[in-house]
Short mmCIF file of C-alpha atoms and ligand atoms in Angstrom, two decimals:
data_model
loop_
_atom_site.label_atom_id
_atom_site.label_comp_id
_atom_site.label_asym_id
_atom_site.label_seq_id
_atom_site.Cartn_x
_atom_site.Cartn_y
_atom_site.Cartn_z
CA UNK A 1 -12.89 4.34 16.72
CA UNK A 2 -10.25 4.84 19.39
CA UNK A 3 -7.26 6.74 18.04
CA UNK A 4 -3.99 4.91 18.65
CA UNK A 5 -0.58 6.51 18.11
CA UNK A 6 1.74 5.10 15.46
CA UNK A 7 4.08 2.47 16.83
CA UNK A 8 7.80 2.46 16.02
CA UNK A 9 9.13 1.24 12.67
CA UNK A 10 10.89 -1.37 14.77
CA UNK A 11 8.17 -3.88 15.66
CA UNK A 12 7.76 -4.59 19.34
CA UNK A 13 7.50 -8.23 20.40
CA UNK A 14 7.37 -9.65 16.86
CA UNK A 15 10.59 -11.47 15.98
CA UNK A 16 9.11 -12.58 12.63
CA UNK A 17 9.09 -9.03 11.27
CA UNK A 18 12.10 -6.87 10.47
CA UNK A 19 10.14 -3.64 10.19
CA UNK A 20 6.58 -2.45 10.73
CA UNK A 21 4.93 -3.06 7.37
CA UNK A 22 1.33 -2.05 8.07
CA UNK A 23 -1.08 -0.48 10.51
CA UNK A 24 -2.22 -3.86 11.80
CA UNK A 25 1.23 -4.93 13.01
CA UNK A 26 0.90 -3.43 16.49
CA UNK A 27 -2.58 -4.96 16.73
CA UNK A 28 -1.61 -8.54 15.83
CA UNK A 29 -2.13 -9.87 19.40
CA UNK A 30 -5.62 -8.30 19.48
CA UNK A 31 -6.71 -10.00 16.25
CA UNK A 32 -5.29 -13.31 17.45
CA UNK A 33 -7.20 -13.03 20.73
CA UNK A 34 -3.97 -13.12 22.79
CA UNK A 35 -4.52 -9.67 24.36
CA UNK A 36 -7.64 -7.60 25.01
CA UNK A 37 -7.78 -4.38 22.94
CA UNK A 38 -8.62 -1.05 24.60
CA UNK A 39 -11.55 -0.82 22.16
CA UNK A 40 -13.01 -3.11 19.50
CA UNK A 41 -12.71 -0.23 17.01
CA UNK A 42 -9.30 1.33 16.51
CA UNK A 43 -7.80 3.84 14.12
CA UNK A 44 -4.23 4.94 13.49
CA UNK A 45 -1.81 6.66 11.15
CA UNK A 46 1.06 4.19 11.17
CA UNK A 47 4.62 4.73 9.95
CA UNK A 48 5.23 1.73 7.69
CA UNK A 49 8.20 0.46 5.72
CA UNK A 50 8.15 -2.11 2.91
CA UNK A 51 11.08 -3.62 1.10
CA UNK A 52 9.53 -5.49 -1.86
CA UNK A 53 9.20 -2.29 -3.89
CA UNK A 54 12.67 -0.83 -3.21
CA UNK A 55 13.88 -1.34 -6.77
CA UNK A 56 10.95 0.49 -8.31
CA UNK A 57 10.96 3.43 -5.92
CA UNK A 58 11.46 6.48 -8.08
CA UNK A 59 8.24 5.91 -10.03
CA UNK A 60 5.16 8.02 -9.29
CA UNK A 61 3.54 6.12 -6.45
CA UNK A 62 5.73 3.52 -4.74
CA UNK A 63 7.44 4.33 -1.45
CA UNK A 64 9.51 2.37 1.00
CA UNK A 65 8.29 4.45 3.96
CA UNK A 66 4.75 5.65 4.05
CA UNK A 67 2.09 6.55 6.53
CA UNK A 68 -0.79 4.13 6.53
CA UNK A 69 -4.16 5.39 7.65
CA UNK A 70 -6.32 2.60 8.96
CA UNK A 71 -9.45 1.62 10.78
CA UNK A 72 -9.62 -1.71 12.52
CA UNK A 73 -12.40 -3.86 13.87
CA UNK A 74 -11.32 -6.44 16.40
CA UNK A 75 -14.22 -8.84 16.04
CA UNK A 76 -16.72 -5.97 15.90
CA UNK A 77 -18.01 -4.88 12.45
CA UNK A 78 -17.14 -6.79 9.31
CA UNK A 79 -17.39 -6.40 5.53
CA UNK A 80 -20.57 -4.38 5.22
CA UNK A 81 -19.55 -1.60 7.58
CA UNK A 82 -15.92 -1.59 6.39
CA UNK A 83 -17.09 -0.97 2.82
CA UNK A 84 -19.65 1.64 3.85
CA UNK A 85 -17.13 3.50 6.09
CA UNK A 86 -14.49 3.56 3.34
CA UNK A 87 -16.89 4.90 0.73
CA UNK A 88 -18.24 7.48 3.14
CA UNK A 89 -14.73 8.66 4.02
CA UNK A 90 -13.57 8.91 0.41
CA UNK A 91 -16.67 10.53 -1.05
CA UNK A 92 -18.09 12.57 1.84
CA UNK A 93 -14.97 13.50 3.85
CA UNK A 94 -12.40 13.59 1.06
CA UNK A 95 -14.83 14.73 -1.64
CA UNK A 96 -13.79 12.23 -4.30
CA UNK A 97 -16.40 11.55 -7.00
CA UNK A 98 -17.90 8.10 -6.53
CA UNK A 99 -17.78 7.38 -10.27
CA UNK A 100 -13.96 7.49 -10.12
CA UNK A 101 -13.80 4.65 -7.60
CA UNK A 102 -13.31 1.05 -8.65
CA UNK A 103 -13.39 -1.93 -6.29
CA UNK A 104 -11.45 -5.13 -6.50
CA UNK A 105 -12.52 -8.25 -4.64
CA UNK A 106 -11.13 -11.73 -4.03
CA UNK A 107 -11.94 -14.18 -6.84
CA UNK A 108 -14.63 -16.04 -4.88
CA UNK A 109 -15.90 -13.27 -2.66
CA UNK A 110 -19.49 -12.97 -3.92
CA UNK A 111 -20.52 -11.40 -0.63
CA UNK A 112 -18.13 -8.47 -1.12
CA UNK A 113 -19.47 -8.00 -4.67
CA UNK A 114 -23.04 -7.76 -3.37
CA UNK A 115 -21.98 -5.29 -0.68
CA UNK A 116 -20.15 -3.04 -3.13
CA UNK A 117 -23.19 -3.02 -5.40
CA UNK A 118 -25.41 -2.28 -2.41
CA UNK A 119 -23.09 0.61 -1.49
CA UNK A 120 -23.49 2.07 -4.99
CA UNK A 121 -20.47 0.80 -6.95
CA UNK A 122 -21.82 -0.74 -10.16
CA UNK A 123 -20.89 -4.22 -11.32
CA UNK A 124 -18.82 -2.90 -14.23
CA UNK A 125 -16.46 -1.22 -11.75
CA UNK A 126 -15.93 -4.32 -9.60
CA UNK A 127 -13.05 -6.59 -10.62
CA UNK A 128 -12.05 -9.93 -9.12
CA UNK A 129 -8.41 -10.89 -8.58
CA UNK A 130 -6.62 -13.87 -7.05
CA UNK A 131 -4.23 -14.52 -4.19
CA UNK A 132 -1.51 -12.22 -5.45
CA UNK A 133 -3.65 -9.07 -5.39
CA UNK A 134 -6.62 -9.77 -3.15
CA UNK A 135 -5.40 -11.94 -0.33
CA UNK A 136 -3.60 -10.07 2.42
CA UNK A 137 -1.20 -11.27 5.07
CA UNK A 138 0.16 -12.50 7.22
CA UNK A 139 2.59 -9.70 8.02
CA UNK A 140 5.72 -11.66 8.95
CA UNK A 141 5.93 -15.43 9.15
CA UNK A 142 2.66 -15.79 11.00
CA UNK A 143 -0.41 -13.80 11.82
CA UNK A 144 -3.93 -12.84 10.79
CA UNK A 145 -4.81 -12.86 7.10
CA UNK A 146 -7.79 -12.96 4.80
CA UNK A 147 -9.36 -11.97 1.51
CA UNK A 148 -9.27 -8.28 0.75
CA UNK A 149 -11.03 -5.68 -1.30
CA UNK A 150 -9.18 -2.69 -2.68
CA UNK A 151 -10.38 0.71 -3.77
CA UNK A 152 -8.66 2.12 -6.85
CA UNK A 153 -8.97 5.69 -8.09
CA UNK A 154 -9.46 6.21 -11.79
CA UNK A 155 -7.26 9.05 -13.00
CA UNK A 156 -9.13 9.09 -16.33
CA UNK A 157 -9.14 7.15 -19.59
CA UNK A 158 -6.58 9.58 -21.07
CA UNK A 159 -3.98 8.21 -18.62
CA UNK A 160 -4.77 4.62 -19.58
CA UNK A 161 -3.27 2.17 -22.02
CA UNK A 162 -6.47 1.43 -23.94
CA UNK A 163 -9.99 0.08 -23.55
CA UNK A 164 -11.01 -1.44 -20.23
CA UNK A 165 -11.40 -5.20 -19.93
CA UNK A 166 -14.84 -6.49 -19.03
CA UNK A 167 -14.74 -7.66 -15.38
CA UNK A 168 -16.30 -11.03 -16.29
CA UNK A 169 -13.72 -11.65 -19.01
CA UNK A 170 -10.92 -11.00 -16.55
CA UNK A 171 -12.54 -13.26 -13.94
CA UNK A 172 -12.75 -16.09 -16.47
CA UNK A 173 -9.05 -15.67 -17.34
CA UNK A 174 -7.95 -15.62 -13.70
CA UNK A 175 -10.07 -18.62 -12.76
CA UNK A 176 -8.55 -20.55 -15.64
CA UNK A 177 -5.09 -19.50 -14.44
CA UNK A 178 -5.91 -20.77 -10.95
CA UNK A 179 -7.28 -24.07 -12.26
CA UNK A 180 -4.51 -24.80 -14.74
CA UNK A 181 -1.53 -23.08 -13.12
CA UNK A 182 -0.75 -21.51 -16.50
CA UNK A 183 -0.20 -17.77 -16.29
CA UNK A 184 -3.04 -15.84 -17.93
CA UNK A 185 -2.30 -13.46 -20.78
CA UNK A 186 -4.28 -10.36 -19.92
CA UNK A 187 -4.95 -7.84 -22.65
CA UNK A 188 -6.82 -4.68 -21.78
CA UNK A 189 -6.80 -2.15 -18.97
CA UNK A 190 -8.01 -2.92 -15.43
CA UNK A 191 -7.53 -1.46 -11.92
CA UNK A 192 -4.27 -3.38 -11.31
CA UNK A 193 -2.85 -2.51 -14.74
CA UNK A 194 0.74 -1.28 -14.90
CA UNK A 195 -0.28 1.85 -16.82
CA UNK A 196 -0.84 5.13 -15.00
CA UNK A 197 -4.64 5.21 -15.12
CA UNK A 198 -5.39 3.74 -11.69
CA UNK A 199 -3.95 4.41 -8.25
CA UNK A 200 -4.53 1.79 -5.59
CA UNK A 201 -5.73 3.84 -2.66
CA UNK A 202 -7.13 1.68 0.06
CA UNK A 203 -7.09 -1.94 1.06
CA UNK A 204 -9.88 -3.41 3.19
CA UNK A 205 -8.78 -6.73 4.62
CA UNK A 206 -11.44 -9.08 5.86
CA UNK A 207 -9.38 -10.87 8.49
CA UNK A 208 -10.69 -14.36 9.02
CA UNK A 209 -7.72 -16.68 9.59
CA UNK A 210 -4.56 -17.02 11.60
CA UNK A 211 -1.76 -18.45 9.49
CA UNK A 212 1.01 -20.26 11.38
CA UNK A 213 4.64 -20.54 10.20
CA UNK A 214 3.79 -23.87 8.48
CA UNK A 215 1.10 -22.01 6.51
CA UNK A 216 -1.81 -23.75 8.27
CA UNK A 217 -4.83 -21.50 8.58
CA UNK A 218 -7.26 -21.58 11.49
CA UNK A 219 -10.24 -19.25 11.95
CA UNK A 220 -9.62 -16.15 14.08
CA UNK A 221 -11.64 -15.82 17.30
CA UNK A 222 -13.96 -13.50 15.31
CA UNK A 223 -14.03 -12.08 11.77
CA UNK A 224 -12.23 -8.75 11.88
CA UNK A 225 -11.27 -5.82 9.67
CA UNK A 226 -7.88 -4.29 8.92
CA UNK A 227 -7.63 -1.43 6.45
CA UNK A 228 -4.75 0.51 4.95
CA UNK A 229 -4.96 3.81 3.09
CA UNK A 230 -1.69 5.40 1.99
CA UNK A 231 -1.52 9.03 3.13
CA UNK A 232 0.93 9.89 0.32
CA UNK A 233 -1.28 8.52 -2.46
CA UNK A 234 -4.37 10.09 -0.93
CA UNK A 235 -2.57 13.45 -0.90
CA UNK A 236 -1.57 13.05 -4.57
CA UNK A 237 -5.16 12.33 -5.61
CA UNK A 238 -6.59 15.17 -3.51
CA UNK A 239 -4.01 17.67 -4.72
CA UNK A 240 -4.46 16.57 -8.34
CA UNK A 241 -0.78 15.61 -8.69
CA UNK A 242 0.56 12.94 -10.97
CA UNK A 243 3.07 11.70 -8.40
CA UNK A 244 3.39 11.67 -4.63
CA UNK A 245 6.55 13.79 -4.96
CA UNK A 246 4.61 16.87 -6.06
CA UNK A 247 2.48 16.88 -2.90
CA UNK A 248 3.12 18.93 0.24
CA UNK A 249 4.60 15.83 1.86
CA UNK A 250 7.53 15.54 -0.53
CA UNK A 251 7.85 18.77 -2.49
CA UNK A 252 10.01 20.67 0.04
CA UNK A 253 12.49 17.76 -0.02
CA UNK A 254 12.46 17.74 -3.84
CA UNK A 255 13.23 21.47 -3.78
CA UNK A 256 16.13 20.86 -1.38
CA UNK A 257 17.56 18.10 -3.59
CA UNK A 258 17.25 20.44 -6.60
CA UNK A 259 18.99 23.20 -4.70
CA UNK A 260 21.88 20.91 -3.63
CA UNK A 261 22.33 19.39 -7.08
CA UNK A 262 21.56 22.44 -9.20
CA UNK A 263 19.00 20.36 -11.14
CA UNK A 264 15.42 21.22 -11.99
CA UNK A 265 12.51 18.89 -11.58
CA UNK A 266 10.07 18.24 -14.42
CA UNK A 267 12.31 18.49 -17.48
CA UNK A 268 13.68 15.06 -18.15
CA UNK A 269 12.71 11.63 -17.00
CA UNK A 270 16.14 10.46 -15.80
CA UNK A 271 16.78 13.50 -13.62
CA UNK A 272 13.28 13.32 -12.14
CA UNK A 273 13.69 9.63 -11.41
CA UNK A 274 17.03 10.18 -9.68
CA UNK A 275 15.67 13.11 -7.67
CA UNK A 276 12.71 11.01 -6.54
CA UNK A 277 14.95 8.14 -5.44
CA UNK A 278 17.18 10.49 -3.42
CA UNK A 279 14.18 12.25 -1.89
CA UNK A 280 12.27 9.11 -0.96
CA UNK A 281 15.23 7.30 0.49
CA UNK A 282 16.43 10.39 2.40
CA UNK A 283 13.01 10.70 3.99
CA UNK A 284 12.72 6.98 4.68
CA UNK A 285 16.26 6.81 6.15
CA UNK A 286 15.45 9.71 8.47
CA UNK A 287 12.39 7.90 9.78
CA UNK A 288 14.33 4.65 10.28
CA UNK A 289 17.18 6.42 12.05
CA UNK A 290 14.65 8.39 14.12
CA UNK A 291 13.25 5.09 15.37
CA UNK A 292 16.69 3.78 16.29
CA UNK A 293 17.86 1.80 13.25
CA UNK A 294 21.55 2.15 12.45
CA UNK A 295 23.15 1.16 9.13
CA UNK A 296 24.64 -2.31 9.33
CA UNK A 297 25.36 -5.55 7.55
CA UNK A 298 22.30 -7.49 8.54
CA UNK A 299 18.63 -7.30 9.38
CA UNK A 300 16.99 -3.91 9.52
CA UNK A 301 20.38 -2.20 9.61
CA UNK A 302 21.05 -3.69 6.19
CA UNK A 303 17.72 -2.42 4.85
CA UNK A 304 18.73 1.07 5.95
CA UNK A 305 22.18 0.68 4.46
CA UNK A 306 20.65 -0.56 1.21
CA UNK A 307 18.44 2.49 0.74
CA UNK A 308 21.25 4.87 1.69
CA UNK A 309 23.47 3.19 -0.90
CA UNK A 310 20.75 3.35 -3.53
CA UNK A 311 20.19 7.05 -2.78
CA UNK A 312 23.94 7.66 -3.13
CA UNK A 313 24.04 5.80 -6.45
CA UNK A 314 21.29 7.99 -7.87
CA UNK A 315 22.69 11.04 -6.11
CA UNK A 316 25.94 10.61 -8.02
CA UNK A 317 23.98 10.82 -11.26
CA UNK A 318 22.81 14.22 -10.05
CA UNK A 319 26.31 15.30 -9.12
CA UNK A 320 25.59 14.95 -5.41
CA UNK A 321 28.77 12.97 -4.73
CA UNK A 322 30.24 14.84 -1.82
CA UNK A 323 32.86 13.06 0.29
CA UNK A 324 30.65 12.60 3.37
CA UNK A 325 28.10 10.70 1.27
CA UNK A 326 30.74 8.51 -0.33
CA UNK A 327 32.00 7.51 3.12
CA UNK A 328 28.58 6.17 4.07
CA UNK A 329 28.48 3.89 1.01
N1 LIG B 401 -2.94 -4.24 6.29
C1 LIG B 401 -3.56 -3.86 5.10
C2 LIG B 401 -2.61 -3.41 4.07
O1 LIG B 401 -1.46 -3.24 4.38
O2 LIG B 401 -2.95 -3.24 2.94
#
């Protein structure tokens, strides 16, 4: 794969996107066939920013700004190689035990199921999910999209909320939900469960369609691959930490916030939560400002202002309410 530098958090030439949300954003014209890529195989570590999770940032794994590691096939390899490459990278290069890896696939993607089994992930660790979890894209109002397959890391049954659901039982529930439109009641643990057992590590998107602003989908010039692996979550798993904040990436900033506030991390939930919010938003704001975003009342400036304000709100709970911070609010 040809290594490509991260693009700015401010997307170039894409008025439908406020901020760069994924590694594939700078490659959108390649997938669509509008521009010729320098290679059919690309890889990058892309600064990315997502707003949907802002209100839950402060938990163990969600970030607004993260670095997304990805490999991309522009009409070159497809599902089989994408799955094989991902497993090879996680088990051989990163040294993760294969029996800790679970795969999720799109509800009807029998081909992906076969390929995961062929790659050595047994049926009982392959779960099907619907549009909400296993359909990706487009990024922005239009762009490439397709069914996806995620790799989740099992932190161990002791971190879970109870016995695992049988994959087939979950599939039956989700198919019924799709057919009837009535939300399924899911009881039992599974890779997308809200408990702390599983961490979603990597998303392999099997790009097949271009979705226009009216939501019409037409086939891409060629089936392609777009993957996204969060550096922060990968670091937490590799360093055996229960949150991204205890990894090398965040810990020095946590220590600084502790020093400024006189608080200690790891003693009570509320203090830890507030420290994590301040730390994450301080880091994310720095990246946004570094790429030229300035706080404002609309668009990306408002996103920046929103996270600064949220950091200040939590900072006050830590006693970090110095006058220069209050002025920014
Ligand atoms: N573009 C793949 C992902 O963001 O998960």
